[in-house]
Amino acid sequence: MNKYWSRHVENLTPYTPGEQPRIERLIKLNTNENPYPPSPRVIAAINAQTGDGLRLYPDPQSTELKRALASYYGVEPGEVFVGNGSDEVLAHAFHAFFMQDDPVLMPQVSYSFYQVYCRLYGIDALLLPLEEGMRIDPDQYAAPCGGVVIANPNAPTGIALSLGQVERILRAQPDRVVLVDEAYVDFGAESAIPLIRTWPNLLVVQTFSKSRALAGLRVGFAIGQRHLIEGLERVKDSFNSYPLGRLDIAGAVAALEDEEYFQARRAQVISTREHLAQQLGMLGFEVLPSATNFLFVRHPMHRAANLTQALRERAILVRHFRSPEIDDYLRISIGTDDECAQLAAALADIVEG
Ligand SMILES: *Cc1c(COP(=O)(O)O)cnc(C)c1O
């Protein structure tokens, strides 16, 4: 305890992001970044903002981006919230909806930032175990609670729920917000966004960091009925009026406009993933079915911690989580075909050597 800290700071358990080391010729498959650059139209749009206009504050409502998102997803601009990365959008959602008397339900194995927000806002979390095959059982999410948060597809397992399963949770919790974090949805799952018409308790959160290759910009968004968006705006305008800068807004709008580029790169990542899954299977890895831009794998004969270290010595970074439920697994982000071929060759060498 530092004497200058407020008492609350002592009780925080901050999130540990994957490393961003400065090692040359590194194959970086540890933070689920996109291996491809953003669309050239994004770069042009950002460059066009780098002049004298930076003197002025950006639009506090990010109106242009909300309009672009609304039109892309077939909703109204008033049903869209934007923030500085989906991490910020998630934080505001926890603040706006989950500070209730009952605990928030979430999978025991999921994005660990959810528990960090619970600590930050003094929210109790009830962690529900995964069932066989590392799957979420939607029927566990019917207990009285302060809200539900799930990642779909889940992270770091990569496994997706069907929309029917998401609806089972929505039906069981009519008086609570069900937050569906779709950070990876573009790589193979079905988005719950169309369900917002039916479900006043559904909030869907997405990001430009993964499928749109813009982790460096920091743009995330939420889609839900107006009453939920208004709750988020109240928190946002009590925290930071300008979460998105001019470069962020221009870059994100341009990314939405280049649909052809988006589809081509997304299809490439999926195809590389399927090929890598097959190769790792042949090396004896158990590979969970992935609807994301990463694979979650384990090997019956090799400890994940040792594999991570052996890969690191070959300048390949993957992610290993130390929590007991997933200590056996490696999370491998999908890189280019060439990066994945080098990873597969290194693993073959380690596992067979
Ligand atoms: C990457 C990730 C995020 C955060 O994305 P940003 O928009 O970069 O903050 C949120 N949720 C999950 C599950 C993620 O994997």
Short mmCIF file of C-alpha atoms and ligand atoms in Angstrom, two decimals:
data_model
loop_
_atom_site.label_atom_id
_atom_site.label_comp_id
_atom_site.label_asym_id
_atom_site.label_seq_id
_atom_site.Cartn_x
_atom_site.Cartn_y
_atom_site.Cartn_z
CA MET A 1 0.00 0.00 0.00
CA ASN A 2 1.42 3.31 -1.07
CA LYS A 3 0.37 6.15 1.21
CA TYR A 4 -0.73 8.27 -1.74
CA TRP A 5 -3.08 5.67 -3.25
CA SER A 6 -6.79 5.67 -2.57
CA ARG A 7 -7.78 2.51 -0.71
CA HIS A 8 -9.58 1.19 -3.78
CA VAL A 9 -6.34 1.07 -5.82
CA GLU A 10 -4.83 -1.47 -3.47
CA ASN A 11 -7.63 -3.93 -4.29
CA LEU A 12 -7.33 -3.75 -8.08
CA THR A 13 -5.92 -6.68 -10.08
CA PRO A 14 -4.99 -5.12 -13.42
CA TYR A 15 -5.16 -7.08 -16.69
CA THR A 16 -1.88 -8.39 -18.10
CA PRO A 17 -1.80 -7.89 -21.88
CA GLY A 18 0.28 -10.16 -24.14
CA GLU A 19 3.80 -8.88 -24.60
CA GLN A 20 4.77 -6.42 -27.32
CA PRO A 21 8.52 -7.03 -27.33
CA ARG A 22 11.03 -5.27 -29.58
CA ILE A 23 12.85 -8.31 -30.86
CA GLU A 24 13.81 -8.39 -34.52
CA ARG A 25 12.47 -11.00 -36.91
CA LEU A 26 10.00 -12.18 -34.33
CA ILE A 27 7.01 -14.29 -35.34
CA LYS A 28 4.38 -12.74 -33.15
CA LEU A 29 1.41 -15.05 -32.63
CA ASN A 30 0.55 -14.06 -29.05
CA THR A 31 -2.02 -11.24 -29.11
CA ASN A 32 -4.46 -12.12 -31.92
CA GLU A 33 -3.50 -9.15 -34.05
CA ASN A 34 -4.27 -9.36 -37.75
CA PRO A 35 -1.20 -10.44 -39.75
CA TYR A 36 -2.22 -8.18 -42.65
CA PRO A 37 -2.12 -4.39 -42.83
CA PRO A 38 -5.34 -2.36 -42.73
CA SER A 39 -6.96 -1.42 -46.02
CA PRO A 40 -4.99 1.18 -48.03
CA ARG A 41 -8.14 3.31 -47.90
CA VAL A 42 -7.80 3.44 -44.12
CA ILE A 43 -4.24 4.73 -44.39
CA ALA A 44 -5.32 7.36 -46.93
CA ALA A 45 -8.23 8.49 -44.74
CA ILE A 46 -5.97 8.80 -41.69
CA ASN A 47 -3.33 10.70 -43.67
CA ALA A 48 -6.01 13.13 -44.79
CA GLN A 49 -6.64 13.99 -41.12
CA THR A 50 -3.06 14.77 -40.16
CA GLY A 51 -3.15 18.50 -40.92
CA ASP A 52 -4.23 21.66 -39.18
CA GLY A 53 -7.56 20.11 -38.15
CA LEU A 54 -5.79 18.30 -35.29
CA ARG A 55 -5.88 21.63 -33.46
CA LEU A 56 -9.58 21.07 -32.93
CA TYR A 57 -11.30 18.55 -30.70
CA PRO A 58 -12.97 15.69 -32.54
CA ASP A 59 -16.76 15.27 -32.73
CA PRO A 60 -17.61 14.14 -29.16
CA GLN A 61 -20.45 11.97 -30.54
CA SER A 62 -18.39 10.38 -33.38
CA THR A 63 -21.52 10.96 -35.48
CA GLU A 64 -19.98 9.95 -38.78
CA LEU A 65 -18.74 6.62 -37.42
CA LYS A 66 -22.06 5.85 -35.72
CA ARG A 67 -23.85 6.51 -39.02
CA ALA A 68 -21.43 4.27 -40.92
CA LEU A 69 -21.80 1.46 -38.38
CA ALA A 70 -25.59 1.81 -38.31
CA SER A 71 -25.79 1.57 -42.07
CA TYR A 72 -23.35 -1.38 -42.19
CA TYR A 73 -25.30 -3.38 -39.60
CA GLY A 74 -28.82 -2.27 -40.53
CA VAL A 75 -29.62 -0.46 -37.27
CA GLU A 76 -30.26 3.19 -36.29
CA PRO A 77 -27.38 5.54 -35.30
CA GLY A 78 -29.09 5.87 -31.89
CA GLU A 79 -28.56 2.13 -31.41
CA VAL A 80 -24.77 2.46 -31.71
CA PHE A 81 -22.18 3.38 -29.05
CA VAL A 82 -18.48 3.83 -29.83
CA GLY A 83 -15.43 3.89 -27.59
CA ASN A 84 -11.67 3.79 -27.33
CA GLY A 85 -11.28 0.10 -28.09
CA SER A 86 -13.89 -2.43 -27.08
CA ASP A 87 -12.11 -2.69 -23.74
CA GLU A 88 -13.39 0.80 -22.92
CA VAL A 89 -16.86 -0.03 -24.24
CA LEU A 90 -16.91 -3.14 -22.02
CA ALA A 91 -15.77 -1.11 -18.99
CA HIS A 92 -18.59 1.40 -19.51
CA ALA A 93 -21.09 -1.43 -19.94
CA PHE A 94 -20.03 -3.04 -16.65
CA HIS A 95 -20.34 0.37 -14.98
CA ALA A 96 -23.71 1.16 -16.56
CA PHE A 97 -25.49 -2.21 -16.21
CA PHE A 98 -23.74 -4.62 -13.85
CA MET A 99 -23.47 -2.64 -10.58
CA GLN A 100 -26.39 -4.58 -9.10
CA ASP A 101 -26.93 -6.48 -5.87
CA ASP A 102 -26.50 -9.90 -7.47
CA PRO A 103 -23.29 -11.20 -9.06
CA VAL A 104 -22.62 -11.10 -12.79
CA LEU A 105 -22.52 -14.52 -14.45
CA MET A 106 -19.62 -15.34 -16.76
CA PRO A 107 -17.76 -18.44 -17.92
CA GLN A 108 -14.90 -19.53 -15.71
CA VAL A 109 -12.70 -19.62 -18.82
CA SER A 110 -13.19 -16.39 -20.74
CA TYR A 111 -11.62 -13.01 -21.42
CA SER A 112 -9.90 -12.23 -18.14
CA PHE A 113 -10.55 -8.51 -18.42
CA TYR A 114 -14.18 -9.14 -17.28
CA GLN A 115 -12.98 -9.99 -13.79
CA VAL A 116 -10.71 -6.96 -13.79
CA TYR A 117 -13.72 -4.68 -14.43
CA CYS A 118 -15.63 -6.41 -11.65
CA ARG A 119 -12.85 -5.50 -9.23
CA LEU A 120 -12.69 -1.95 -10.56
CA TYR A 121 -16.41 -1.36 -10.04
CA GLY A 122 -16.90 -3.54 -6.95
CA ILE A 123 -19.10 -6.06 -8.81
CA ASP A 124 -19.29 -9.69 -7.66
CA ALA A 125 -18.61 -12.27 -10.36
CA LEU A 126 -19.99 -15.81 -10.39
CA LEU A 127 -17.77 -17.96 -12.61
CA LEU A 128 -19.57 -20.86 -14.28
CA PRO A 129 -17.50 -23.90 -15.29
CA LEU A 130 -17.33 -24.96 -18.92
CA GLU A 131 -18.77 -28.34 -19.81
CA GLU A 132 -17.18 -31.20 -21.77
CA GLY A 133 -15.03 -30.06 -24.67
CA MET A 134 -14.55 -26.55 -23.16
CA ARG A 135 -18.07 -25.52 -24.20
CA ILE A 136 -20.37 -22.98 -22.54
CA ASP A 137 -23.63 -24.54 -21.35
CA PRO A 138 -26.29 -21.81 -21.87
CA ASP A 139 -28.65 -23.47 -19.39
CA GLN A 140 -26.30 -22.55 -16.54
CA TYR A 141 -27.04 -18.86 -17.17
CA ALA A 142 -30.60 -18.82 -15.81
CA ALA A 143 -29.78 -18.10 -12.14
CA PRO A 144 -30.82 -14.79 -10.52
CA CYS A 145 -27.94 -12.41 -11.28
CA GLY A 146 -26.83 -8.84 -11.91
CA GLY A 147 -26.22 -9.55 -15.61
CA VAL A 148 -24.46 -11.94 -17.97
CA VAL A 149 -21.29 -11.46 -19.99
CA ILE A 150 -20.04 -13.98 -22.53
CA ALA A 151 -17.54 -13.76 -25.36
CA ASN A 152 -18.94 -15.35 -28.52
CA PRO A 153 -16.85 -16.96 -29.91
CA ASN A 154 -15.36 -17.50 -26.50
CA ALA A 155 -11.77 -16.52 -25.77
CA PRO A 156 -9.38 -18.20 -25.41
CA THR A 157 -11.19 -21.42 -26.37
CA GLY A 158 -12.27 -20.12 -29.82
CA ILE A 159 -15.57 -22.03 -29.60
CA ALA A 160 -18.81 -20.31 -30.68
CA LEU A 161 -22.36 -20.63 -29.39
CA SER A 162 -25.21 -20.69 -31.92
CA LEU A 163 -27.68 -17.80 -31.93
CA GLY A 164 -30.30 -20.22 -30.60
CA GLN A 165 -28.10 -20.80 -27.56
CA VAL A 166 -27.57 -17.05 -27.08
CA GLU A 167 -31.34 -16.60 -27.20
CA ARG A 168 -31.80 -19.19 -24.45
CA ILE A 169 -29.75 -16.93 -22.17
CA LEU A 170 -31.64 -13.79 -23.27
CA ARG A 171 -34.97 -15.50 -22.58
CA ALA A 172 -33.81 -16.61 -19.11
CA GLN A 173 -32.71 -13.07 -18.10
CA PRO A 174 -35.43 -10.62 -19.21
CA ASP A 175 -34.59 -8.14 -16.42
CA ARG A 176 -30.82 -8.14 -16.85
CA VAL A 177 -28.43 -7.08 -19.58
CA VAL A 178 -26.82 -9.93 -21.49
CA LEU A 179 -23.56 -8.63 -22.95
CA VAL A 180 -22.20 -10.59 -25.92
CA ASP A 181 -18.58 -9.69 -26.71
CA GLU A 182 -18.08 -10.49 -30.40
CA ALA A 183 -14.40 -9.52 -30.73
CA TYR A 184 -13.79 -12.52 -33.04
CA VAL A 185 -17.19 -13.01 -34.65
CA ASP A 186 -16.02 -12.11 -38.18
CA PHE A 187 -13.79 -15.19 -38.28
CA GLY A 188 -16.60 -17.70 -38.29
CA ALA A 189 -19.51 -17.17 -35.89
CA GLU A 190 -22.93 -15.65 -36.37
CA SER A 191 -23.42 -12.14 -34.95
CA ALA A 192 -26.25 -11.54 -32.49
CA ILE A 193 -26.75 -7.97 -33.81
CA PRO A 194 -30.01 -8.79 -35.65
CA LEU A 195 -31.42 -10.08 -32.33
CA ILE A 196 -31.45 -6.57 -30.81
CA ARG A 197 -34.84 -6.01 -32.52
CA THR A 198 -36.35 -8.79 -30.37
CA TRP A 199 -34.38 -8.48 -27.15
CA PRO A 200 -34.32 -5.22 -25.16
CA ASN A 201 -31.72 -6.79 -22.82
CA LEU A 202 -29.12 -7.60 -25.48
CA LEU A 203 -25.94 -5.57 -25.88
CA VAL A 204 -23.47 -6.70 -28.57
CA VAL A 205 -19.88 -5.41 -28.41
CA GLN A 206 -17.39 -5.59 -31.28
CA THR A 207 -13.95 -4.21 -32.14
CA PHE A 208 -11.91 -2.99 -35.13
CA SER A 209 -8.77 -4.48 -33.55
CA LYS A 210 -8.92 -8.02 -34.88
CA SER A 211 -10.80 -8.60 -38.14
CA ARG A 212 -10.20 -5.04 -39.39
CA ALA A 213 -6.50 -4.98 -38.47
CA LEU A 214 -6.78 -1.73 -36.48
CA ALA A 215 -5.57 -2.69 -32.99
CA GLY A 216 -3.28 0.35 -33.13
CA LEU A 217 -6.17 2.81 -33.59
CA ARG A 218 -8.36 1.77 -30.62
CA VAL A 219 -11.93 1.63 -31.87
CA GLY A 220 -14.71 -0.53 -30.43
CA PHE A 221 -18.49 -0.29 -30.46
CA ALA A 222 -21.70 -1.60 -28.95
CA ILE A 223 -25.07 -2.16 -30.59
CA GLY A 224 -28.33 -2.47 -28.66
CA GLN A 225 -31.70 -0.81 -28.18
CA ARG A 226 -31.69 2.95 -27.48
CA HIS A 227 -32.28 2.68 -23.75
CA LEU A 228 -29.05 0.68 -23.37
CA ILE A 229 -27.06 3.04 -25.60
CA GLU A 230 -28.35 6.01 -23.57
CA GLY A 231 -27.07 4.34 -20.38
CA LEU A 232 -23.64 3.94 -21.96
CA GLU A 233 -23.61 7.57 -23.18
CA ARG A 234 -24.35 8.77 -19.64
CA VAL A 235 -21.29 6.90 -18.33
CA LYS A 236 -19.09 7.98 -21.25
CA ASP A 237 -20.02 11.65 -20.86
CA SER A 238 -19.19 11.40 -17.16
CA PHE A 239 -15.75 9.99 -17.97
CA ASN A 240 -14.27 11.27 -21.27
CA SER A 241 -16.20 13.30 -23.83
CA TYR A 242 -13.72 12.55 -26.64
CA PRO A 243 -12.78 8.87 -26.51
CA LEU A 244 -12.17 8.72 -30.27
CA GLY A 245 -9.79 11.10 -32.01
CA ARG A 246 -10.05 12.40 -35.55
CA LEU A 247 -7.67 9.73 -36.88
CA ASP A 248 -9.65 6.94 -35.18
CA ILE A 249 -12.97 8.09 -36.58
CA ALA A 250 -11.65 8.59 -40.14
CA GLY A 251 -9.78 5.26 -40.14
CA ALA A 252 -12.73 3.26 -38.82
CA VAL A 253 -15.18 4.80 -41.32
CA ALA A 254 -12.81 4.01 -44.20
CA ALA A 255 -12.41 0.42 -42.99
CA LEU A 256 -16.18 -0.08 -43.18
CA GLU A 257 -16.20 1.29 -46.71
CA ASP A 258 -13.69 -1.25 -48.06
CA GLU A 259 -15.85 -4.36 -47.88
CA GLU A 260 -13.95 -6.20 -50.60
CA TYR A 261 -10.65 -5.89 -48.74
CA PHE A 262 -12.28 -6.95 -45.47
CA GLN A 263 -13.86 -10.06 -46.99
CA ALA A 264 -10.66 -11.11 -48.77
CA ARG A 265 -8.44 -10.81 -45.67
CA ARG A 266 -10.96 -12.44 -43.39
CA ALA A 267 -11.30 -15.41 -45.77
CA GLN A 268 -7.50 -15.69 -45.95
CA VAL A 269 -7.17 -15.87 -42.15
CA ILE A 270 -9.87 -18.55 -41.99
CA SER A 271 -8.21 -20.62 -44.69
CA THR A 272 -4.77 -20.36 -43.00
CA ARG A 273 -6.39 -21.36 -39.71
CA GLU A 274 -7.96 -24.49 -41.18
CA HIS A 275 -4.67 -25.54 -42.76
CA LEU A 276 -2.75 -24.96 -39.51
CA ALA A 277 -5.37 -26.85 -37.48
CA GLN A 278 -4.90 -29.84 -39.78
CA GLN A 279 -1.10 -29.71 -39.51
CA LEU A 280 -1.16 -29.46 -35.71
CA GLY A 281 -3.62 -32.35 -35.60
CA MET A 282 -1.10 -34.45 -37.52
CA LEU A 283 1.55 -33.58 -34.92
CA GLY A 284 -0.69 -35.07 -32.22
CA PHE A 285 -2.19 -31.83 -30.91
CA GLU A 286 -5.77 -31.72 -29.74
CA VAL A 287 -7.17 -28.65 -31.53
CA LEU A 288 -10.43 -27.09 -30.31
CA PRO A 289 -12.81 -26.10 -33.15
CA SER A 290 -12.07 -22.41 -33.74
CA ALA A 291 -14.40 -19.70 -35.03
CA THR A 292 -11.70 -17.06 -34.39
CA ASN A 293 -8.27 -15.94 -35.61
CA PHE A 294 -6.49 -18.20 -33.12
CA LEU A 295 -6.24 -21.87 -32.24
CA PHE A 296 -6.40 -23.25 -28.70
CA VAL A 297 -4.42 -26.48 -28.60
CA ARG A 298 -2.80 -28.98 -26.27
CA HIS A 299 -0.46 -31.88 -26.72
CA PRO A 300 -0.88 -35.06 -24.66
CA MET A 301 2.91 -35.50 -24.25
CA HIS A 302 4.17 -31.94 -23.84
CA ARG A 303 3.52 -29.28 -21.24
CA ALA A 304 2.25 -26.04 -22.75
CA ALA A 305 4.65 -23.98 -20.64
CA ASN A 306 7.60 -25.93 -22.08
CA LEU A 307 6.33 -25.62 -25.64
CA THR A 308 5.90 -21.87 -25.18
CA GLN A 309 9.47 -21.57 -23.95
CA ALA A 310 10.89 -23.75 -26.75
CA LEU A 311 9.04 -21.64 -29.34
CA ARG A 312 10.30 -18.47 -27.73
CA GLU A 313 13.87 -19.70 -28.12
CA ARG A 314 13.09 -19.94 -31.86
CA ALA A 315 11.77 -16.33 -31.84
CA ILE A 316 8.11 -17.42 -32.06
CA LEU A 317 5.72 -15.98 -29.49
CA VAL A 318 2.45 -17.68 -28.54
CA ARG A 319 0.28 -17.17 -25.45
CA HIS A 320 0.13 -19.47 -22.45
CA PHE A 321 -2.24 -18.73 -19.55
CA ARG A 322 -1.26 -19.94 -16.11
CA SER A 323 -4.74 -20.45 -14.69
CA PRO A 324 -5.35 -24.10 -13.68
CA GLU A 325 -8.27 -24.85 -16.07
CA ILE A 326 -6.23 -24.00 -19.17
CA ASP A 327 -2.64 -24.50 -18.06
CA ASP A 328 -2.27 -27.35 -20.61
CA TYR A 329 -3.18 -25.18 -23.59
CA LEU A 330 -1.41 -22.86 -25.99
CA ARG A 331 -3.21 -20.06 -27.76
CA ILE A 332 -1.75 -19.50 -31.21
CA SER A 333 -2.83 -16.45 -33.22
CA ILE A 334 -3.23 -17.03 -36.95
CA GLY A 335 -0.42 -15.32 -38.85
CA THR A 336 0.37 -15.31 -42.55
CA ASP A 337 0.73 -18.67 -44.32
CA ASP A 338 4.47 -18.28 -44.08
CA GLU A 339 4.46 -17.52 -40.33
CA CYS A 340 2.15 -20.46 -39.65
CA ALA A 341 4.37 -22.76 -41.73
CA GLN A 342 7.36 -21.70 -39.63
CA LEU A 343 5.38 -22.28 -36.45
CA ALA A 344 4.30 -25.75 -37.60
CA ALA A 345 7.89 -26.62 -38.56
CA ALA A 346 9.17 -25.45 -35.17
CA LEU A 347 6.51 -27.44 -33.31
CA ALA A 348 7.27 -30.53 -35.39
CA ASP A 349 10.92 -30.16 -34.46
CA ILE A 350 10.14 -29.71 -30.75
CA VAL A 351 7.50 -32.45 -30.50
CA GLU A 352 9.25 -35.06 -32.62
CA GLY A 353 12.85 -34.13 -31.81
C1 LIG B 1 -9.13 -8.34 -28.13
C2 LIG B 1 -10.36 -8.47 -27.31
C3 LIG B 1 -11.06 -7.36 -26.83
C4 LIG B 1 -10.48 -5.97 -26.84
O1 LIG B 1 -10.35 -5.40 -28.01
P1 LIG B 1 -9.98 -3.86 -28.16
O2 LIG B 1 -11.07 -3.35 -29.01
O3 LIG B 1 -8.63 -3.89 -28.82
O4 LIG B 1 -9.94 -3.21 -26.81
C5 LIG B 1 -12.27 -7.54 -26.20
N1 LIG B 1 -12.76 -8.77 -25.98
C6 LIG B 1 -12.10 -9.86 -26.36
C7 LIG B 1 -12.68 -11.20 -26.08
C8 LIG B 1 -10.88 -9.75 -27.02
O5 LIG B 1 -10.20 -10.84 -27.36
#
